[in-house]
Amino acid sequence: MAERLEESVNAQSRLLNDISHELRSPLARLNVASALARQRSGPEAYGALERIDLEADRLNSLIGDLLTIARLDSGNDSRQMSPVLLGK
């Protein structure tokens, strides 16, 4: 039973990782399309393109958070921990 539970946790971690990576590809294309639209449009489209860029940035941040969670869950976090003196 413990082995099945571990396999389930690993599968969930892989799924989170795969979903995050799959979402990054269309987001990158969206950013390119937004940049091209900005070059080809006039000032009247500025507000709409700014909104698109803002939402794309938010989505990118959420995807980054998903990837961080997946790495932390799988134990593949490469960040180094160091002690912090809270008294200072």
Short mmCIF file of the C-alpha atoms (twelve columns), coordinates in Angstrom:
data_MODEL
# 
_entry.id   MODEL 
# 
loop_
_atom_site.group_PDB 
_atom_site.id 
_atom_site.type_symbol 
_atom_site.label_atom_id 
_atom_site.label_alt_id 
_atom_site.label_comp_id 
_atom_site.label_asym_id 
_atom_site.label_seq_id 
_atom_site.Cartn_x 
_atom_site.Cartn_y 
_atom_site.Cartn_z 
_atom_site.pdbx_PDB_model_num 
ATOM 1  C CA . MET A 1  0.000  0.000  0.000   1 
ATOM 2  C CA . ALA A 2  2.837  2.409  0.800   1 
ATOM 3  C CA . GLU A 3  4.351  1.670  -2.591  1 
ATOM 4  C CA . ARG A 4  1.082  2.485  -4.365  1 
ATOM 5  C CA . LEU A 5  0.757  5.694  -2.373  1 
ATOM 6  C CA . GLU A 6  4.293  6.716  -3.329  1 
ATOM 7  C CA . GLU A 7  3.583  5.928  -6.999  1 
ATOM 8  C CA . SER A 8  0.436  8.058  -6.804  1 
ATOM 9  C CA . VAL A 9  2.318  11.009 -5.308  1 
ATOM 10 C CA . ASN A 10 5.030  10.689 -7.966  1 
ATOM 11 C CA . ALA A 11 2.417  10.533 -10.723 1 
ATOM 12 C CA . GLN A 12 0.753  13.664 -9.374  1 
ATOM 13 C CA . SER A 13 4.077  15.482 -9.291  1 
ATOM 14 C CA . ARG A 14 4.864  14.442 -12.884 1 
ATOM 15 C CA . LEU A 15 1.393  15.578 -13.963 1 
ATOM 16 C CA . LEU A 16 1.873  19.010 -12.397 1 
ATOM 17 C CA . ASN A 17 5.263  19.300 -14.065 1 
ATOM 18 C CA . ASP A 18 3.901  18.218 -17.468 1 
ATOM 19 C CA . ILE A 19 0.908  20.563 -17.264 1 
ATOM 20 C CA . SER A 20 3.128  23.489 -16.376 1 
ATOM 21 C CA . HIS A 21 5.474  22.845 -19.286 1 
ATOM 22 C CA . GLU A 22 2.587  22.339 -21.732 1 
ATOM 23 C CA . LEU A 23 1.077  25.672 -20.696 1 
ATOM 24 C CA . ARG A 24 4.337  27.518 -21.253 1 
ATOM 25 C CA . SER A 25 4.398  26.839 -25.016 1 
ATOM 26 C CA . PRO A 26 1.111  28.570 -25.912 1 
ATOM 27 C CA . LEU A 27 1.948  31.353 -23.482 1 
ATOM 28 C CA . ALA A 28 5.239  31.999 -25.291 1 
ATOM 29 C CA . ARG A 29 3.350  32.135 -28.608 1 
ATOM 30 C CA . LEU A 30 0.845  34.540 -27.066 1 
ATOM 31 C CA . ASN A 31 3.667  36.846 -26.008 1 
ATOM 32 C CA . VAL A 32 5.138  36.799 -29.519 1 
ATOM 33 C CA . ALA A 33 1.716  37.495 -31.058 1 
ATOM 34 C CA . SER A 34 1.182  40.374 -28.634 1 
ATOM 35 C CA . ALA A 35 4.547  41.905 -29.539 1 
ATOM 36 C CA . LEU A 36 3.753  41.623 -33.261 1 
ATOM 37 C CA . ALA A 37 0.305  43.155 -32.727 1 
ATOM 38 C CA . ARG A 38 1.902  46.025 -30.815 1 
ATOM 39 C CA . GLN A 39 4.258  46.705 -33.755 1 
ATOM 40 C CA . ARG A 40 1.465  46.558 -36.343 1 
ATOM 41 C CA . SER A 41 -1.253 48.467 -34.515 1 
ATOM 42 C CA . GLY A 42 -1.817 52.069 -33.664 1 
ATOM 43 C CA . PRO A 43 -2.263 53.788 -30.328 1 
ATOM 44 C CA . GLU A 44 -5.955 52.828 -30.202 1 
ATOM 45 C CA . ALA A 45 -4.980 49.216 -29.479 1 
ATOM 46 C CA . TYR A 46 -2.528 50.118 -26.711 1 
ATOM 47 C CA . GLY A 47 -4.947 49.550 -23.807 1 
ATOM 48 C CA . ALA A 48 -6.123 46.161 -25.042 1 
ATOM 49 C CA . LEU A 49 -2.573 44.966 -25.701 1 
ATOM 50 C CA . GLU A 50 -1.463 46.149 -22.268 1 
ATOM 51 C CA . ARG A 51 -4.281 44.107 -20.744 1 
ATOM 52 C CA . ILE A 52 -3.265 41.035 -22.754 1 
ATOM 53 C CA . ASP A 53 0.342  41.435 -21.620 1 
ATOM 54 C CA . LEU A 54 -0.733 41.867 -17.984 1 
ATOM 55 C CA . GLU A 55 -2.857 38.717 -18.043 1 
ATOM 56 C CA . ALA A 56 -0.104 36.775 -19.829 1 
ATOM 57 C CA . ASP A 57 2.341  37.843 -17.101 1 
ATOM 58 C CA . ARG A 58 -0.099 36.695 -14.415 1 
ATOM 59 C CA . LEU A 59 -0.535 33.351 -16.146 1 
ATOM 60 C CA . ASN A 60 3.237  32.973 -16.455 1 
ATOM 61 C CA . SER A 61 3.580  33.624 -12.733 1 
ATOM 62 C CA . LEU A 62 0.931  31.005 -11.901 1 
ATOM 63 C CA . ILE A 63 2.669  28.465 -14.128 1 
ATOM 64 C CA . GLY A 64 5.962  29.236 -12.417 1 
ATOM 65 C CA . ASP A 65 4.283  28.628 -9.062  1 
ATOM 66 C CA . LEU A 66 2.973  25.273 -10.318 1 
ATOM 67 C CA . LEU A 67 6.471  24.287 -11.401 1 
ATOM 68 C CA . THR A 68 7.865  25.293 -8.020  1 
ATOM 69 C CA . ILE A 69 5.249  23.197 -6.232  1 
ATOM 70 C CA . ALA A 70 6.021  20.223 -8.471  1 
ATOM 71 C CA . ARG A 71 9.759  20.546 -7.785  1 
ATOM 72 C CA . LEU A 72 9.261  20.880 -4.055  1 
ATOM 73 C CA . ASP A 73 6.909  17.898 -3.972  1 
ATOM 74 C CA . SER A 74 9.327  15.729 -5.915  1 
ATOM 75 C CA . GLY A 75 12.358 16.748 -3.872  1 
ATOM 76 C CA . ASN A 76 14.132 18.119 -6.956  1 
ATOM 77 C CA . ASP A 77 14.500 21.618 -5.606  1 
ATOM 78 C CA . SER A 78 17.998 22.887 -6.369  1 
ATOM 79 C CA . ARG A 79 17.845 25.944 -4.112  1 
ATOM 80 C CA . GLN A 80 20.260 26.063 -1.213  1 
ATOM 81 C CA . MET A 81 18.978 26.783 2.268   1 
ATOM 82 C CA . SER A 82 20.895 28.889 4.684   1 
ATOM 83 C CA . PRO A 83 20.153 29.950 8.246   1 
ATOM 84 C CA . VAL A 84 18.619 33.361 8.811   1 
ATOM 85 C CA . LEU A 85 19.024 35.255 12.078  1 
ATOM 86 C CA . LEU A 86 15.579 36.609 12.827  1 
ATOM 87 C CA . GLY A 87 16.775 38.719 15.735  1 
ATOM 88 C CA . LYS A 88 18.501 41.181 13.426  1 
# 
